[in-house]
mmCIF file of C-alpha atoms in Angstrom:
data_model
loop_
_atom_site.group_PDB
_atom_site.id
_atom_site.type_symbol
_atom_site.label_atom_id
_atom_site.label_comp_id
_atom_site.label_asym_id
_atom_site.label_seq_id
_atom_site.Cartn_x
_atom_site.Cartn_y
_atom_site.Cartn_z
ATOM 1 C CA UNK R 1 15.310 -69.300 60.179
ATOM 2 C CA UNK R 2 17.559 -69.653 57.093
ATOM 3 C CA UNK R 3 15.044 -72.037 56.128
ATOM 4 C CA UNK R 4 12.382 -69.230 56.771
ATOM 5 C CA UNK R 5 14.539 -66.333 55.497
ATOM 6 C CA UNK R 6 14.472 -68.222 52.094
ATOM 7 C CA UNK R 7 10.544 -69.109 51.845
ATOM 8 C CA UNK R 8 9.987 -65.138 52.974
ATOM 9 C CA UNK R 9 12.498 -63.695 49.881
ATOM 10 C CA UNK R 10 10.517 -66.421 48.165
ATOM 11 C CA UNK R 11 7.434 -64.957 48.437
ATOM 12 C CA UNK R 12 8.459 -61.271 48.553
ATOM 13 C CA UNK R 13 10.025 -62.353 44.246
ATOM 14 C CA UNK R 14 6.590 -64.206 43.430
ATOM 15 C CA UNK R 15 4.840 -60.936 44.852
ATOM 16 C CA UNK R 16 6.534 -58.542 43.320
ATOM 17 C CA UNK R 17 6.517 -60.444 39.481
ATOM 18 C CA UNK R 18 2.339 -60.514 40.239
ATOM 19 C CA UNK R 19 2.161 -56.915 40.490
ATOM 20 C CA UNK R 20 4.483 -56.167 37.746
ATOM 21 C CA UNK R 21 2.237 -58.042 35.668
ATOM 22 C CA UNK R 22 -0.996 -56.872 36.507
ATOM 23 C CA UNK R 23 0.858 -53.528 35.931
ATOM 24 C CA UNK R 24 1.312 -53.982 32.496
ATOM 25 C CA UNK R 25 -1.356 -55.756 31.675
ATOM 26 C CA UNK R 26 -3.750 -52.261 32.662
ATOM 27 C CA UNK R 27 -1.161 -50.114 31.390
ATOM 28 C CA UNK R 28 -1.881 -51.740 27.975
ATOM 29 C CA UNK R 29 -5.919 -51.977 28.329
ATOM 30 C CA UNK R 30 -4.934 -48.012 28.714
ATOM 31 C CA UNK R 31 -3.181 -47.389 25.259
ATOM 32 C CA UNK R 32 -4.570 -45.727 22.559
ATOM 33 C CA UNK R 33 -5.661 -47.827 19.330
ATOM 34 C CA UNK R 34 -2.956 -47.519 16.781
ATOM 35 C CA UNK R 35 -4.312 -45.396 13.213
ATOM 36 C CA UNK R 36 -4.990 -47.353 10.357
ATOM 37 C CA UNK R 37 -1.282 -46.492 7.994
ATOM 38 C CA UNK R 38 -3.203 -44.494 4.677
ATOM 39 C CA UNK R 39 -3.745 -46.468 1.431
ATOM 40 C CA UNK R 40 -0.651 -45.072 -0.687
ATOM 41 C CA UNK R 41 -1.097 -42.996 -3.325
ATOM 42 C CA UNK R 42 0.333 -41.237 -6.294
ATOM 43 C CA UNK R 43 0.897 -38.188 -8.138
ATOM 44 C CA UNK R 44 -0.547 -38.252 -11.610
ATOM 45 C CA UNK R 45 -0.707 -35.924 -14.503
ATOM 46 C CA UNK R 46 -4.721 -34.896 -15.421
ATOM 47 C CA UNK R 47 -5.556 -31.816 -18.056
ATOM 48 C CA UNK R 48 -5.588 -28.090 -15.972
ATOM 49 C CA UNK R 49 -7.553 -26.628 -18.800
ATOM 50 C CA UNK R 50 -10.215 -28.642 -21.238
ATOM 51 C CA UNK R 51 -8.539 -29.805 -24.159
ATOM 52 C CA UNK R 52 -10.606 -30.217 -27.636
ATOM 53 C CA UNK R 53 -9.115 -33.028 -29.988
ATOM 54 C CA UNK R 54 -6.021 -31.957 -32.352
ATOM 55 C CA UNK R 55 -5.105 -29.896 -29.478
ATOM 56 C CA UNK R 56 -1.020 -29.011 -28.815
ATOM 57 C CA UNK R 57 -0.697 -29.826 -25.337
ATOM 58 C CA UNK R 58 1.553 -26.599 -23.605
ATOM 59 C CA UNK R 59 3.085 -26.791 -19.974
ATOM 60 C CA UNK R 60 0.131 -24.870 -18.769
ATOM 61 C CA UNK R 61 -2.372 -27.257 -19.642
ATOM 62 C CA UNK R 62 -0.886 -30.013 -17.426
ATOM 63 C CA UNK R 63 -1.288 -30.334 -13.768
ATOM 64 C CA UNK R 64 -1.138 -33.259 -10.614
ATOM 65 C CA UNK R 65 -3.596 -34.745 -9.372
ATOM 66 C CA UNK R 66 -3.139 -37.355 -6.062
ATOM 67 C CA UNK R 67 -5.046 -40.757 -6.399
ATOM 68 C CA UNK R 68 -4.753 -44.038 -5.103
ATOM 69 C CA UNK R 69 -2.445 -46.344 -6.151
ATOM 70 C CA UNK R 70 -5.132 -48.948 -6.677
ATOM 71 C CA UNK R 71 -7.393 -47.035 -9.138
ATOM 72 C CA UNK R 72 -4.323 -45.624 -11.050
ATOM 73 C CA UNK R 73 -5.442 -46.843 -14.476
ATOM 74 C CA UNK R 74 -2.124 -48.661 -16.286
ATOM 75 C CA UNK R 75 -1.914 -46.087 -18.773
ATOM 76 C CA UNK R 76 -1.652 -43.216 -16.673
ATOM 77 C CA UNK R 77 1.610 -40.714 -16.382
ATOM 78 C CA UNK R 78 3.265 -39.986 -13.701
ATOM 79 C CA UNK R 79 4.320 -36.713 -12.434
ATOM 80 C CA UNK R 80 7.407 -36.286 -13.315
ATOM 81 C CA UNK R 81 10.067 -33.820 -15.087
ATOM 82 C CA UNK R 82 10.703 -36.041 -17.934
ATOM 83 C CA UNK R 83 6.743 -36.604 -17.988
ATOM 84 C CA UNK R 84 5.616 -33.289 -18.004
ATOM 85 C CA UNK R 85 8.387 -32.348 -21.128
ATOM 86 C CA UNK R 86 7.286 -35.450 -23.752
ATOM 87 C CA UNK R 87 3.354 -34.210 -23.275
ATOM 88 C CA UNK R 88 4.566 -30.469 -23.849
ATOM 89 C CA UNK R 89 3.908 -30.823 -27.874
ATOM 90 C CA UNK R 90 1.625 -34.029 -28.006
ATOM 91 C CA UNK R 91 -1.449 -33.364 -29.765
ATOM 92 C CA UNK R 92 -4.854 -34.855 -27.909
ATOM 93 C CA UNK R 93 -6.561 -37.987 -30.259
ATOM 94 C CA UNK R 94 -9.879 -36.919 -28.480
ATOM 95 C CA UNK R 95 -10.890 -34.607 -26.323
ATOM 96 C CA UNK R 96 -10.010 -34.712 -22.495
ATOM 97 C CA UNK R 97 -11.990 -33.177 -19.931
ATOM 98 C CA UNK R 98 -10.405 -30.921 -16.859
ATOM 99 C CA UNK R 99 -9.348 -32.636 -14.584
ATOM 100 C CA UNK R 100 -8.925 -35.307 -15.941
ATOM 101 C CA UNK R 101 -6.017 -38.249 -16.105
ATOM 102 C CA UNK R 102 -4.436 -37.815 -19.683
ATOM 103 C CA UNK R 103 -3.513 -41.188 -20.703
ATOM 104 C CA UNK R 104 -0.359 -41.747 -23.196
ATOM 105 C CA UNK R 105 -2.469 -43.505 -25.470
ATOM 106 C CA UNK R 106 -4.814 -40.346 -25.632
ATOM 107 C CA UNK R 107 -1.493 -38.211 -27.559
ATOM 108 C CA UNK R 108 0.678 -38.496 -30.113
ATOM 109 C CA UNK R 109 3.369 -37.903 -29.050
ATOM 110 C CA UNK R 110 6.144 -35.522 -30.897
ATOM 111 C CA UNK R 111 8.409 -37.709 -33.149
ATOM 112 C CA UNK R 112 6.170 -40.508 -33.344
ATOM 113 C CA UNK R 113 5.764 -41.891 -36.605
ATOM 114 C CA UNK R 114 2.823 -39.678 -38.706
ATOM 115 C CA UNK R 115 2.851 -36.781 -36.011
ATOM 116 C CA UNK R 116 3.263 -33.630 -38.244
ATOM 117 C CA UNK R 117 0.839 -35.422 -40.476
ATOM 118 C CA UNK R 118 -1.617 -36.114 -37.637
ATOM 119 C CA UNK R 119 -1.547 -32.779 -36.631
ATOM 120 C CA UNK R 120 -2.808 -31.227 -39.757
ATOM 121 C CA UNK R 121 -6.292 -30.918 -40.459
ATOM 122 C CA UNK R 122 -7.850 -31.805 -43.639
ATOM 123 C CA UNK R 123 -6.606 -30.613 -46.414
ATOM 124 C CA UNK R 124 -4.129 -28.882 -44.797
ATOM 125 C CA UNK R 125 0.159 -28.214 -45.205
ATOM 126 C CA UNK R 126 2.876 -27.314 -43.074
ATOM 127 C CA UNK R 127 5.091 -24.349 -44.211
ATOM 128 C CA UNK R 128 8.439 -24.073 -42.363
ATOM 129 C CA UNK R 129 9.495 -20.447 -42.349
ATOM 130 C CA UNK R 130 13.044 -19.005 -40.794
ATOM 131 C CA UNK R 131 12.674 -16.699 -37.752
ATOM 132 C CA UNK R 132 15.144 -14.670 -35.343
ATOM 133 C CA UNK R 133 14.883 -13.614 -32.009
ATOM 134 C CA UNK R 134 12.668 -10.147 -33.098
ATOM 135 C CA UNK R 135 10.685 -11.758 -36.005
ATOM 136 C CA UNK R 136 10.012 -14.954 -34.070
ATOM 137 C CA UNK R 137 9.207 -13.306 -30.586
ATOM 138 C CA UNK R 138 12.147 -14.268 -29.046
ATOM 139 C CA UNK R 139 12.114 -17.652 -28.650
ATOM 140 C CA UNK R 140 7.923 -17.607 -27.021
ATOM 141 C CA UNK R 141 6.253 -18.800 -29.726
ATOM 142 C CA UNK R 142 4.742 -22.289 -29.139
ATOM 143 C CA UNK R 143 3.149 -24.868 -30.697
ATOM 144 C CA UNK R 144 -0.555 -24.219 -31.085
ATOM 145 C CA UNK R 145 -0.110 -20.213 -30.940
ATOM 146 C CA UNK R 146 -1.785 -18.533 -33.290
ATOM 147 C CA UNK R 147 -0.284 -15.632 -35.736
ATOM 148 C CA UNK R 148 -0.204 -13.399 -38.257
ATOM 149 C CA UNK R 149 2.929 -13.107 -40.901
ATOM 150 C CA UNK R 150 3.841 -9.815 -41.628
ATOM 151 C CA UNK R 151 6.858 -9.012 -44.710
ATOM 152 C CA UNK R 152 8.064 -5.646 -44.147
ATOM 153 C CA UNK R 153 10.169 -5.510 -47.781
ATOM 154 C CA UNK R 154 12.027 -2.390 -49.166
ATOM 155 C CA UNK R 155 10.879 -0.831 -52.599
ATOM 156 C CA UNK R 156 13.827 0.475 -54.640
ATOM 157 C CA UNK R 157 13.347 3.113 -56.582
ATOM 158 C CA UNK R 158 10.471 4.542 -54.684
ATOM 159 C CA UNK R 159 10.073 8.245 -52.771
ATOM 160 C CA UNK R 160 11.183 8.545 -49.205
ATOM 161 C CA UNK R 161 7.452 8.150 -48.058
ATOM 162 C CA UNK R 162 6.771 4.436 -50.164
ATOM 163 C CA UNK R 163 10.102 3.076 -49.741
ATOM 164 C CA UNK R 164 9.464 0.621 -47.142
ATOM 165 C CA UNK R 165 6.279 -1.123 -46.636
ATOM 166 C CA UNK R 166 5.191 -3.844 -44.366
ATOM 167 C CA UNK R 167 1.846 -5.973 -45.136
ATOM 168 C CA UNK R 168 -0.123 -9.044 -43.419
ATOM 169 C CA UNK R 169 0.458 -12.154 -45.746
ATOM 170 C CA UNK R 170 -0.762 -14.607 -43.724
ATOM 171 C CA UNK R 171 -3.953 -14.419 -40.834
ATOM 172 C CA UNK R 172 -4.671 -15.977 -37.675
ATOM 173 C CA UNK R 173 -2.149 -19.095 -38.903
ATOM 174 C CA UNK R 174 -1.657 -21.816 -35.871
ATOM 175 C CA UNK R 175 1.721 -22.487 -35.242
ATOM 176 C CA UNK R 176 2.086 -26.329 -35.646
ATOM 177 C CA UNK R 177 6.513 -26.464 -34.480
ATOM 178 C CA UNK R 178 9.425 -24.358 -33.222
ATOM 179 C CA UNK R 179 12.334 -25.610 -34.151
ATOM 180 C CA UNK R 180 13.305 -29.175 -35.644
ATOM 181 C CA UNK R 181 11.888 -30.980 -32.709
ATOM 182 C CA UNK R 182 8.110 -30.398 -33.433
ATOM 183 C CA UNK R 183 7.868 -29.189 -29.467
ATOM 184 C CA UNK R 184 9.424 -26.823 -27.477
ATOM 185 C CA UNK R 185 11.331 -27.813 -24.359
ATOM 186 C CA UNK R 186 9.704 -27.052 -21.045
ATOM 187 C CA UNK R 187 12.964 -26.541 -19.284
ATOM 188 C CA UNK R 188 14.562 -24.146 -20.700
ATOM 189 C CA UNK R 189 12.221 -22.243 -22.874
ATOM 190 C CA UNK R 190 13.991 -23.037 -26.187
ATOM 191 C CA UNK R 191 13.178 -24.997 -29.385
ATOM 192 C CA UNK R 192 16.893 -24.864 -29.860
ATOM 193 C CA UNK R 193 19.838 -26.509 -28.350
ATOM 194 C CA UNK R 194 21.802 -24.820 -26.124
ATOM 195 C CA UNK R 195 19.323 -23.163 -24.671
ATOM 196 C CA UNK R 196 19.044 -21.038 -28.382
ATOM 197 C CA UNK R 197 15.698 -19.376 -29.523
ATOM 198 C CA UNK R 198 14.228 -21.609 -32.207
ATOM 199 C CA UNK R 199 15.263 -20.896 -35.807
ATOM 200 C CA UNK R 200 12.401 -21.871 -37.661
ATOM 201 C CA UNK R 201 8.836 -22.159 -37.157
ATOM 202 C CA UNK R 202 6.618 -24.719 -39.140
ATOM 203 C CA UNK R 203 2.340 -23.169 -39.460
ATOM 204 C CA UNK R 204 -0.363 -25.151 -40.486
ATOM 205 C CA UNK R 205 -1.908 -23.194 -43.626
ATOM 206 C CA UNK R 206 -4.405 -24.198 -46.951
ATOM 207 C CA UNK R 207 -2.050 -24.502 -50.323
ATOM 208 C CA UNK R 208 -2.894 -21.027 -51.469
ATOM 209 C CA UNK R 209 -1.556 -19.980 -48.045
ATOM 210 C CA UNK R 210 1.893 -21.653 -48.145
ATOM 211 C CA UNK R 211 1.969 -20.458 -52.250
ATOM 212 C CA UNK R 212 1.470 -16.789 -50.595
ATOM 213 C CA UNK R 213 3.975 -17.022 -47.714
ATOM 214 C CA UNK R 214 6.952 -18.698 -49.692
ATOM 215 C CA UNK R 215 6.407 -16.382 -52.916
ATOM 216 C CA UNK R 216 6.472 -13.687 -49.043
ATOM 217 C CA UNK R 217 9.871 -15.277 -48.217
ATOM 218 C CA UNK R 218 11.528 -13.600 -51.495
ATOM 219 C CA UNK R 219 10.508 -10.326 -51.306
ATOM 220 C CA UNK R 220 11.503 -9.461 -47.864
ATOM 221 C CA UNK R 221 11.503 -10.241 -44.012
ATOM 222 C CA UNK R 222 8.693 -12.329 -42.454
ATOM 223 C CA UNK R 223 7.640 -11.346 -38.625
ATOM 224 C CA UNK R 224 4.974 -13.726 -36.740
ATOM 225 C CA UNK R 225 2.519 -11.911 -34.463
ATOM 226 C CA UNK R 226 0.965 -13.632 -31.535
ATOM 227 C CA UNK R 227 -2.466 -13.659 -31.457
ATOM 228 C CA UNK R 228 -4.622 -13.825 -28.014
ATOM 229 C CA UNK R 229 -5.465 -16.766 -26.888
ATOM 230 C CA UNK R 230 -8.812 -15.655 -27.228
ATOM 231 C CA UNK R 231 -8.774 -16.084 -30.668
ATOM 232 C CA UNK R 232 -11.319 -18.850 -32.152
ATOM 233 C CA UNK R 233 -11.160 -18.086 -35.661
ATOM 234 C CA UNK R 234 -9.084 -20.220 -38.046
ATOM 235 C CA UNK R 235 -6.420 -20.249 -40.702
ATOM 236 C CA UNK R 236 -9.286 -21.896 -43.475
ATOM 237 C CA UNK R 237 -11.449 -18.977 -42.901
ATOM 238 C CA UNK R 238 -11.029 -15.768 -45.396
ATOM 239 C CA UNK R 239 -10.065 -13.241 -43.546
ATOM 240 C CA UNK R 240 -9.434 -9.858 -44.460
ATOM 241 C CA UNK R 241 -6.456 -8.394 -43.709
ATOM 242 C CA UNK R 242 -5.405 -3.820 -43.180
ATOM 243 C CA UNK R 243 -4.068 -2.756 -46.197
ATOM 244 C CA UNK R 244 -0.103 -1.864 -46.264
ATOM 245 C CA UNK R 245 1.456 0.585 -43.739
ATOM 246 C CA UNK R 246 4.239 2.670 -45.859
ATOM 247 C CA UNK R 247 7.150 4.260 -44.762
ATOM 248 C CA UNK R 248 6.023 8.190 -45.072
ATOM 249 C CA UNK R 249 3.063 6.869 -43.021
ATOM 250 C CA UNK R 250 4.662 5.681 -39.923
ATOM 251 C CA UNK R 251 7.753 8.669 -40.096
ATOM 252 C CA UNK R 252 5.891 12.347 -41.632
ATOM 253 C CA UNK R 253 8.884 13.244 -41.728
ATOM 254 C CA UNK R 254 10.532 10.773 -44.625
ATOM 255 C CA UNK R 255 7.578 12.890 -47.221
ATOM 256 C CA UNK R 256 8.651 16.173 -45.274
ATOM 257 C CA UNK R 257 11.589 15.799 -46.588
ATOM 258 C CA UNK R 258 10.548 15.064 -50.302
ATOM 259 C CA UNK R 259 11.615 18.608 -52.033
ATOM 260 C CA UNK R 260 8.300 20.221 -53.742
ATOM 261 C CA UNK R 261 7.646 18.930 -57.046
ATOM 262 C CA UNK R 262 7.891 22.604 -59.733
ATOM 263 C CA UNK R 263 5.535 23.189 -62.435
ATOM 264 C CA UNK R 264 6.319 23.047 -65.131
ATOM 265 C CA UNK R 265 4.105 24.366 -68.360
ATOM 266 C CA UNK R 266 5.908 24.333 -71.706
ATOM 267 C CA UNK R 267 4.642 26.088 -74.477
ATOM 268 C CA UNK R 268 5.850 25.755 -78.922
ATOM 269 C CA UNK R 269 6.106 29.082 -80.555
ATOM 270 C CA UNK R 270 5.856 28.810 -84.592
ATOM 271 C CA UNK R 271 7.350 32.207 -86.261
ATOM 272 C CA UNK R 272 8.015 32.097 -89.455
ATOM 273 C CA UNK R 273 8.827 28.975 -90.343
ATOM 274 C CA UNK R 274 10.324 28.052 -87.120
ATOM 275 C CA UNK R 275 9.658 26.297 -84.114
ATOM 276 C CA UNK R 276 10.445 27.219 -80.922
ATOM 277 C CA UNK R 277 9.450 25.476 -77.024
ATOM 278 C CA UNK R 278 9.707 27.951 -74.183
ATOM 279 C CA UNK R 279 9.197 26.557 -70.169
ATOM 280 C CA UNK R 280 8.395 28.503 -67.071
#
């Protein structure tokens, strides 16, 4: 009896094992296939706008694009804050199409040997002028911007209406550096230390324009007037500049305050060998 019960238990256990094995095989057949993992990608810095040869890169010119790691060029720049900052103010060696990868070898970085000389167009010179928060547009001027140079001066001994004059000394010149770094720091929006606007601006000018600028520095205060980004003229092309603006044109009260100049008539009278002078 005990022997029969043992055989029966063994049969039950074997049947249970067969059922469990069959269920597992059947369940595996109904499982959905596992999707293959997508290939790894990387965010690469590319040109957000078309960049011409000789252009100075600004933060708005840079964007990123997802690219397969296997297709990333060896000289490409990964999208990191450090790489974005290093490209700001860099000069493009040859044209880069919009959306094209910006290669490290395709630009000259500020601080690289010969950077300033490479930035200058043939025959052009670099001249540096001092600016403050007002005259330098409160640190909002970037390398690559086009500006006019406005001279404001006081004229000693002139009537009130002519005592102060403002005139355009240079027109449509390119900014090639702000501050000492030849670059505007994209992280703090300033070219100077301690988050302060740059105190100097370096401009690309002709030799004659450099001389005019240095004379103007000693005549009065210089201010930078930013041009529209749509401007296409260059500093090497002579341009007509407007005439000076006088204090009396801005404030008619200065001219009105001048007392009217009285007309004096002088008559010489000769009588009996004597000469007399009468004014009326």
